[in-house]
Amino acid sequence: MSRSIAQTPYEERQSTHPLSAYLYRLMVVKESNLCLSADVSSARTLLRLANSIGPSIVVLKTHYDIVSDWDSDVETGTGAQLAALAAKHGFLIFEDRKFSDIGSTVQKQYTDGPGKAVEWAHITNAHILPGAAIVSALADAASAWREKKKYEVKTDITVGTPRPESLSEDDEGKDDEDIKNLKALQARRKASIVSITTVSQSYEPANSPRAPIPECEEDVIFSKIEEAPLDRGLLLLAQMSSAGNLLDEAYAKACVEIARNNKDFVMGFIAQETQNTAADDQFITMTPGCQLPSGEEQRANSDGLGQQYNTPKKLIGEKSVDIIIVGRGIIGAADPVTEAERYRRKGWEAYTARISA
Ligand code: S5P
């Protein structure tokens, strides 16, 4: 008898999506199936959390629009700093944007405005309420961005070869326009490097949102796995954790159908249980509404605002989900770093018990 997906170890899951394949390997390397939901309102607190809890997690989930001092600069802003921390600690960034508008609008929301999540978030998510075009529209925006990015990387390498400072007199006049362009480009690149240095070295009061984050200054890269691919991925909200939500069984089934038709972009689901039902479904399931009892006391299984909680053991062991998403259970703890490790351990234990059952 063939093994069910729930019993297949992460490293043997056959996802065709490059980010999912990477994420499964990352989970094994870090022995973690934990996503931190970093729902905080200051950029500094967000970056500090990402840096201190980064070693325990494989995904950092953001709501950029609750960060009151979110810096939108693509090269030096909050997203760029998070991306640097993701490379340092080895985690993916998931902007929990929950897109839910017509195709043309979501493309702009994804790539423009103050968020520009496509620039820094590996993963984002969407409701399918407006219909399947929301998925293809976001997919098109992501691939247009990726093409542009590939071109930028190539341009960087090309212009890196002949340095304007080292151009000889003979070169002047040969192709004045090209050299001028090259110098302008290098000057712009220099300016952006200078501005990063300025931000991290200038003195500012401790409570300033632009004050340096000391831990974020080192230029370190997580060494146990290569950097994440440039691909972007989408999760569809198939089920929600909140009481009385309207996402019924037929809705979840429609989500799965749309995902099957868009496997190049859709990695999987936000759901309360695995949505893999057909033999070749290889979708990843990430699940919010997760808390552990704290100490002797069983924590309340709701937050009084509709949120409903389950334990990692139930979600991973019984509902066969892949990643637990934890917010207040960790960031509301007296010692979030230790608590994140406790969740990581519990989540991983539930997974190893599941695959060996
Ligand atoms: O069904 C859902 C879907 C999501 S993405 N229920 C949720 O709670 N979420 C998100 O998960 C929610 O927006 C929040 O960011 C996080 C749960 O946070 P916690 O503090 O309750 O763990």
Short mmCIF file of C-alpha atoms and ligand atoms in Angstrom, two decimals:
data_model
loop_
_atom_site.label_atom_id
_atom_site.label_comp_id
_atom_site.label_asym_id
_atom_site.label_seq_id
_atom_site.Cartn_x
_atom_site.Cartn_y
_atom_site.Cartn_z
CA MET A 1 0.00 0.00 0.00
CA SER A 2 1.37 3.43 -0.89
CA ARG A 3 2.13 5.88 1.88
CA SER A 4 -0.26 8.80 2.37
CA ILE A 5 1.07 12.32 1.89
CA ALA A 6 0.64 12.93 5.62
CA GLN A 7 3.13 10.14 6.32
CA THR A 8 5.60 11.19 3.66
CA PRO A 9 8.61 12.98 5.14
CA TYR A 10 8.93 16.60 4.04
CA GLU A 11 12.12 15.89 2.07
CA GLU A 12 10.26 13.33 -0.06
CA ARG A 13 7.32 15.57 -0.93
CA GLN A 14 7.29 16.03 -4.71
CA SER A 15 6.15 19.62 -5.06
CA THR A 16 6.74 21.14 -8.48
CA HIS A 17 6.66 24.64 -7.00
CA PRO A 18 10.29 25.75 -6.46
CA LEU A 19 9.47 27.62 -3.25
CA SER A 20 7.59 24.67 -1.73
CA ALA A 21 10.42 22.30 -2.64
CA TYR A 22 12.86 24.73 -1.00
CA LEU A 23 10.63 25.15 2.07
CA TYR A 24 10.40 21.38 2.65
CA ARG A 25 14.21 21.15 2.60
CA LEU A 26 14.51 24.15 4.89
CA MET A 27 12.09 22.55 7.37
CA VAL A 28 14.24 19.45 7.57
CA VAL A 29 17.46 21.45 7.93
CA LYS A 30 16.02 23.55 10.79
CA GLU A 31 13.80 20.79 12.24
CA SER A 32 11.04 23.35 12.28
CA ASN A 33 7.51 23.62 10.95
CA LEU A 34 6.87 26.88 12.75
CA CYS A 35 5.73 30.18 11.27
CA LEU A 36 5.82 33.25 13.50
CA SER A 37 2.97 35.68 12.95
CA ALA A 38 4.74 38.91 13.84
CA ASP A 39 1.71 41.14 14.29
CA VAL A 40 3.35 44.21 15.80
CA SER A 41 2.90 47.88 15.06
CA SER A 42 6.49 49.15 14.98
CA ALA A 43 9.13 48.34 12.36
CA ARG A 44 11.82 48.16 15.02
CA THR A 45 9.91 45.58 17.07
CA LEU A 46 9.21 43.59 13.90
CA LEU A 47 12.89 43.52 12.89
CA ARG A 48 13.99 42.67 16.43
CA LEU A 49 11.52 39.78 16.58
CA ALA A 50 12.60 38.52 13.16
CA ASN A 51 16.20 38.60 14.30
CA SER A 52 15.74 36.96 17.69
CA ILE A 53 13.19 34.32 16.67
CA GLY A 54 14.61 33.76 13.17
CA PRO A 55 16.62 30.67 14.23
CA SER A 56 13.45 28.82 15.35
CA ILE A 57 11.22 29.44 12.34
CA VAL A 58 10.94 28.58 8.66
CA VAL A 59 8.40 31.29 7.80
CA LEU A 60 7.87 34.81 9.15
CA LYS A 61 4.36 36.09 8.55
CA THR A 62 3.79 39.83 8.35
CA HIS A 63 0.89 42.26 8.13
CA TYR A 64 2.88 45.20 6.78
CA ASP A 65 -0.23 47.41 7.06
CA ILE A 66 -0.32 47.27 10.85
CA VAL A 67 3.26 48.56 11.08
CA SER A 68 2.71 52.28 11.61
CA ASP A 69 6.23 53.32 10.54
CA TRP A 70 6.66 50.83 7.68
CA ASP A 71 9.42 52.16 5.41
CA SER A 72 8.55 51.48 1.75
CA ASP A 73 12.00 52.08 0.25
CA VAL A 74 12.66 49.04 -1.91
CA GLU A 75 16.42 49.03 -1.26
CA THR A 76 16.74 50.13 2.36
CA GLY A 77 13.22 49.98 3.82
CA THR A 78 11.54 47.58 6.24
CA GLY A 79 10.88 44.92 3.59
CA ALA A 80 14.51 45.02 2.45
CA GLN A 81 15.71 44.72 6.05
CA LEU A 82 13.40 41.77 6.65
CA ALA A 83 14.73 40.15 3.50
CA ALA A 84 18.28 40.53 4.82
CA LEU A 85 17.23 38.87 8.09
CA ALA A 86 15.52 36.09 6.13
CA ALA A 87 18.80 35.38 4.35
CA LYS A 88 20.70 35.59 7.64
CA HIS A 89 18.54 33.11 9.56
CA GLY A 90 17.08 31.04 6.72
CA PHE A 91 13.34 31.69 6.66
CA LEU A 92 10.77 32.71 4.05
CA ILE A 93 8.66 35.84 4.39
CA PHE A 94 4.90 35.55 4.01
CA GLU A 95 2.92 38.79 3.71
CA ASP A 96 -0.56 37.89 4.93
CA ARG A 97 -2.20 40.39 2.57
CA LYS A 98 -5.38 38.37 1.91
CA PHE A 99 -5.98 39.91 -1.51
CA SER A 100 -9.64 39.86 -2.49
CA ASP A 101 -10.30 42.29 -5.33
CA ILE A 102 -10.50 42.20 -9.11
CA GLY A 103 -7.37 41.18 -11.04
CA SER A 104 -6.31 44.63 -12.15
CA THR A 105 -6.54 46.05 -8.61
CA VAL A 106 -4.72 43.21 -6.85
CA GLN A 107 -1.83 43.50 -9.32
CA LYS A 108 -1.33 47.11 -8.26
CA GLN A 109 -1.77 46.30 -4.56
CA TYR A 110 0.86 43.56 -4.88
CA THR A 111 3.48 45.55 -6.76
CA ASP A 112 2.83 49.21 -5.92
CA GLY A 113 1.60 51.39 -3.08
CA PRO A 114 3.36 51.47 0.29
CA GLY A 115 3.59 47.66 0.59
CA LYS A 116 5.15 46.46 -2.68
CA ALA A 117 5.08 42.97 -1.15
CA VAL A 118 6.28 41.32 -4.35
CA GLU A 119 9.69 42.91 -3.72
CA TRP A 120 10.36 41.35 -0.33
CA ALA A 121 7.74 38.65 0.45
CA HIS A 122 8.35 35.18 -0.97
CA ILE A 123 4.75 34.24 -0.27
CA THR A 124 1.44 36.03 -0.10
CA ASN A 125 -2.19 34.89 0.07
CA ALA A 126 -5.60 35.54 -1.46
CA HIS A 127 -9.28 34.83 -1.06
CA ILE A 128 -10.91 33.31 -4.14
CA LEU A 129 -14.18 35.21 -3.60
CA PRO A 130 -13.67 37.35 -6.74
CA GLY A 131 -13.08 34.22 -8.88
CA ALA A 132 -10.07 32.43 -10.37
CA ALA A 133 -8.74 35.51 -12.19
CA ILE A 134 -7.39 36.82 -8.90
CA VAL A 135 -4.86 33.98 -9.01
CA SER A 136 -3.79 34.42 -12.62
CA ALA A 137 -3.56 38.20 -12.16
CA LEU A 138 -1.24 37.84 -9.15
CA ALA A 139 0.75 35.14 -10.98
CA ASP A 140 1.24 37.47 -13.96
CA ALA A 141 2.37 40.30 -11.69
CA ALA A 142 4.82 37.97 -9.94
CA SER A 143 6.33 36.70 -13.17
CA ALA A 144 6.63 40.22 -14.60
CA TRP A 145 8.47 41.21 -11.42
CA ARG A 146 10.73 38.16 -11.65
CA GLU A 147 11.66 38.93 -15.26
CA LYS A 148 12.50 42.50 -14.30
CA LYS A 149 14.54 41.26 -11.34
CA LYS A 150 16.50 38.81 -13.48
CA TYR A 151 17.28 41.66 -15.85
CA GLU A 152 18.41 43.87 -12.96
CA VAL A 153 20.72 41.18 -11.63
CA LYS A 154 22.20 40.74 -15.11
CA THR A 155 22.64 44.50 -15.49
CA ASP A 156 24.42 44.66 -12.15
CA ILE A 157 26.88 41.97 -13.18
CA THR A 158 27.50 43.56 -16.59
CA VAL A 159 28.13 47.02 -15.26
CA GLY A 160 30.30 45.61 -12.51
CA THR A 161 33.05 44.68 -15.00
CA PRO A 162 34.47 47.91 -16.43
CA ARG A 163 34.55 50.33 -13.52
CA PRO A 164 34.02 53.97 -14.46
CA GLU A 165 36.99 54.97 -12.27
CA SER A 166 39.21 52.66 -14.31
CA LEU A 167 38.07 53.77 -17.75
CA SER A 168 41.06 55.09 -19.66
CA GLU A 169 41.23 58.30 -21.65
CA ASP A 170 41.00 56.16 -24.79
CA ASP A 171 37.64 54.95 -23.72
CA GLU A 172 36.33 58.49 -23.43
CA GLY A 173 34.71 59.58 -26.63
CA LYS A 174 34.53 55.99 -27.86
CA ASP A 175 31.02 55.62 -26.69
CA ASP A 176 30.32 58.67 -24.62
CA GLU A 177 26.68 57.91 -24.11
CA ASP A 178 27.36 54.39 -22.78
CA ILE A 179 30.06 55.59 -20.42
CA LYS A 180 27.87 58.39 -19.14
CA ASN A 181 25.08 55.92 -18.51
CA LEU A 182 27.44 53.53 -16.79
CA LYS A 183 28.77 56.27 -14.54
CA ALA A 184 25.27 57.42 -13.69
CA LEU A 185 24.26 53.86 -12.85
CA GLN A 186 27.32 53.32 -10.68
CA ALA A 187 26.72 56.62 -8.93
CA ARG A 188 23.17 55.54 -8.19
CA ARG A 189 24.36 52.18 -6.87
CA LYS A 190 26.96 53.93 -4.74
CA ALA A 191 24.36 56.34 -3.42
CA SER A 192 22.15 53.49 -2.33
CA ILE A 193 25.07 51.76 -0.59
CA VAL A 194 26.00 55.04 1.10
CA SER A 195 22.45 55.50 2.28
CA ILE A 196 22.40 52.01 3.86
CA THR A 197 25.64 52.81 5.67
CA THR A 198 24.26 56.14 6.83
CA VAL A 199 21.11 54.57 8.23
CA SER A 200 23.04 51.97 10.17
CA GLN A 201 25.75 54.26 11.50
CA SER A 202 24.13 57.57 12.29
CA TYR A 203 23.14 58.33 15.88
CA GLU A 204 19.45 58.49 16.60
CA PRO A 205 17.49 58.31 19.86
CA ALA A 206 16.65 54.78 20.95
CA ASN A 207 12.94 55.16 20.32
CA SER A 208 13.37 56.51 16.79
CA PRO A 209 11.97 54.16 14.18
CA ARG A 210 15.11 54.69 12.04
CA ALA A 211 17.56 54.08 14.89
CA PRO A 212 20.00 51.30 14.00
CA ILE A 213 19.08 47.75 14.92
CA PRO A 214 22.49 46.53 16.13
CA GLU A 215 21.79 42.84 15.47
CA CYS A 216 20.80 43.59 11.90
CA GLU A 217 24.07 45.17 10.89
CA GLU A 218 26.24 42.12 10.32
CA ASP A 219 26.24 40.82 6.80
CA VAL A 220 25.71 37.12 7.59
CA ILE A 221 24.07 34.47 5.41
CA PHE A 222 22.51 31.26 6.74
CA SER A 223 24.94 28.57 5.61
CA LYS A 224 23.06 25.25 5.94
CA ILE A 225 21.10 25.72 2.72
CA GLU A 226 21.38 27.98 -0.30
CA GLU A 227 19.39 31.24 -0.43
CA ALA A 228 15.72 30.96 -1.36
CA PRO A 229 14.87 31.00 -5.07
CA LEU A 230 13.59 34.23 -6.60
CA ASP A 231 10.18 32.66 -7.26
CA ARG A 232 7.04 33.99 -5.63
CA GLY A 233 4.22 31.80 -4.30
CA LEU A 234 0.58 32.12 -3.30
CA LEU A 235 -1.54 30.47 -0.62
CA LEU A 236 -5.32 30.37 -1.02
CA LEU A 237 -7.53 30.78 2.02
CA ALA A 238 -9.56 27.58 1.91
CA GLN A 239 -10.66 27.55 5.57
CA MET A 240 -10.41 30.12 8.34
CA SER A 241 -9.86 29.75 12.06
CA SER A 242 -12.47 32.31 13.13
CA ALA A 243 -15.83 31.25 14.56
CA GLY A 244 -18.79 31.47 12.21
CA ASN A 245 -16.73 32.13 9.08
CA LEU A 246 -18.50 31.55 5.78
CA LEU A 247 -15.87 29.39 4.08
CA ASP A 248 -17.85 26.14 3.81
CA GLU A 249 -16.90 22.80 2.30
CA ALA A 250 -17.97 23.71 -1.24
CA TYR A 251 -15.86 26.87 -1.00
CA ALA A 252 -12.78 24.92 0.11
CA LYS A 253 -13.29 22.45 -2.76
CA ALA A 254 -13.47 25.33 -5.25
CA CYS A 255 -10.20 26.63 -3.79
CA VAL A 256 -8.52 23.29 -4.33
CA GLU A 257 -9.73 23.16 -7.95
CA ILE A 258 -8.29 26.61 -8.61
CA ALA A 259 -5.03 25.59 -6.96
CA ARG A 260 -4.78 22.45 -9.12
CA ASN A 261 -5.15 24.63 -12.22
CA ASN A 262 -2.44 27.05 -11.07
CA LYS A 263 0.26 24.82 -9.59
CA ASP A 264 3.06 26.98 -10.96
CA PHE A 265 2.09 29.77 -8.60
CA VAL A 266 -0.16 28.31 -5.89
CA MET A 267 1.89 26.55 -3.22
CA GLY A 268 -1.07 25.50 -1.11
CA PHE A 269 -3.54 26.74 1.44
CA ILE A 270 -4.31 28.51 4.63
CA ALA A 271 -6.61 25.91 6.16
CA GLN A 272 -7.47 24.04 9.32
CA GLU A 273 -6.67 20.62 7.84
CA THR A 274 -4.78 19.24 4.86
CA GLN A 275 -6.52 19.82 1.54
CA ASN A 276 -4.58 17.07 -0.26
CA THR A 277 -7.25 14.59 -1.33
CA ALA A 278 -6.29 13.46 -4.86
CA ALA A 279 -3.36 11.07 -5.27
CA ASP A 280 -1.10 13.68 -6.83
CA ASP A 281 -1.99 16.66 -4.62
CA GLN A 282 1.23 17.98 -3.09
CA PHE A 283 -0.02 21.23 -1.60
CA ILE A 284 1.39 22.71 1.57
CA THR A 285 -1.03 23.66 4.36
CA MET A 286 -0.26 26.46 6.78
CA THR A 287 -2.52 26.78 9.78
CA PRO A 288 -3.24 29.72 12.08
CA GLY A 289 -5.23 29.46 15.30
CA CYS A 290 -2.54 27.58 17.19
CA GLN A 291 -1.59 27.82 20.86
CA LEU A 292 -0.02 25.60 23.47
CA PRO A 293 -1.21 25.40 27.05
CA SER A 294 1.11 27.62 29.08
CA GLY A 295 2.59 25.81 32.07
CA GLU A 296 -0.06 24.10 34.16
CA GLU A 297 -2.89 26.18 32.85
CA GLN A 298 -4.77 25.36 29.71
CA ARG A 299 -4.83 28.59 27.74
CA ALA A 300 -8.30 29.71 26.64
CA ASN A 301 -9.15 28.21 23.25
CA SER A 302 -10.41 31.51 21.92
CA ASP A 303 -9.38 35.16 22.17
CA GLY A 304 -12.85 36.57 22.77
CA LEU A 305 -12.79 38.10 19.26
CA GLY A 306 -13.69 35.02 17.25
CA GLN A 307 -10.24 33.43 17.01
CA GLN A 308 -10.24 29.68 17.82
CA TYR A 309 -7.12 27.80 18.90
CA ASN A 310 -5.88 24.24 18.55
CA THR A 311 -2.63 22.68 19.75
CA PRO A 312 0.28 21.80 17.43
CA LYS A 313 -0.30 18.13 18.23
CA LYS A 314 -3.88 18.23 17.02
CA LEU A 315 -3.17 20.33 13.91
CA ILE A 316 -0.06 18.51 12.75
CA GLY A 317 -0.79 15.06 14.18
CA GLU A 318 -4.52 14.75 13.51
CA LYS A 319 -5.29 17.34 10.82
CA SER A 320 -2.09 16.63 8.86
CA VAL A 321 -1.22 20.27 8.27
CA ASP A 322 2.40 21.15 7.50
CA ILE A 323 3.14 24.47 9.18
CA ILE A 324 1.67 25.97 12.33
CA ILE A 325 1.25 29.74 12.43
CA VAL A 326 1.62 31.21 15.90
CA GLY A 327 1.26 34.87 16.83
CA ARG A 328 0.24 35.94 20.32
CA GLY A 329 1.14 32.54 21.79
CA ILE A 330 4.78 33.54 21.17
CA ILE A 331 4.96 37.31 21.04
CA GLY A 332 2.70 37.68 24.08
CA ALA A 333 4.90 35.35 26.18
CA ALA A 334 7.23 36.67 28.88
CA ASP A 335 10.19 35.22 26.96
CA PRO A 336 9.26 34.99 23.25
CA VAL A 337 12.57 33.40 22.19
CA THR A 338 12.22 30.49 24.64
CA GLU A 339 8.53 30.16 23.84
CA ALA A 340 9.24 30.02 20.10
CA GLU A 341 11.67 27.17 20.73
CA ARG A 342 8.96 25.37 22.76
CA TYR A 343 6.52 25.68 19.84
CA ARG A 344 9.22 24.58 17.37
CA ARG A 345 9.95 21.47 19.44
CA LYS A 346 6.26 20.59 19.92
CA GLY A 347 5.51 21.10 16.23
CA TRP A 348 8.45 18.96 15.17
CA GLU A 349 7.62 16.21 17.66
CA ALA A 350 4.06 16.07 16.30
CA TYR A 351 5.43 15.79 12.75
CA THR A 352 7.94 13.02 13.54
CA ALA A 353 5.24 11.10 15.40
CA ARG A 354 2.94 11.49 12.40
CA ILE A 355 5.38 10.20 9.80
CA SER A 356 6.40 7.24 11.94
CA ALA A 357 2.81 6.25 12.86
O1 S5P B 1 -8.06 31.88 9.26
C1 S5P B 1 -7.13 32.61 9.59
C2 S5P B 1 -6.22 33.08 8.65
C3 S5P B 1 -5.14 33.84 9.08
S1 S5P B 1 -3.92 34.22 7.93
N1 S5P B 1 -6.96 32.96 10.91
C4 S5P B 1 -5.90 33.74 11.32
O2 S5P B 1 -5.80 33.97 12.53
N2 S5P B 1 -5.00 34.23 10.40
C5 S5P B 1 -3.87 35.11 10.81
O3 S5P B 1 -3.04 34.39 11.70
C6 S5P B 1 -4.29 36.38 11.55
O4 S5P B 1 -4.46 37.44 10.66
C7 S5P B 1 -3.15 36.59 12.52
O5 S5P B 1 -2.14 37.35 11.87
C8 S5P B 1 -2.59 35.21 12.79
C9 S5P B 1 -3.03 34.57 14.09
O6 S5P B 1 -2.52 35.25 15.19
P1 S5P B 1 -2.68 34.70 16.71
O7 S5P B 1 -2.13 35.81 17.52
O8 S5P B 1 -4.13 34.43 16.96
O9 S5P B 1 -1.85 33.43 16.81
#
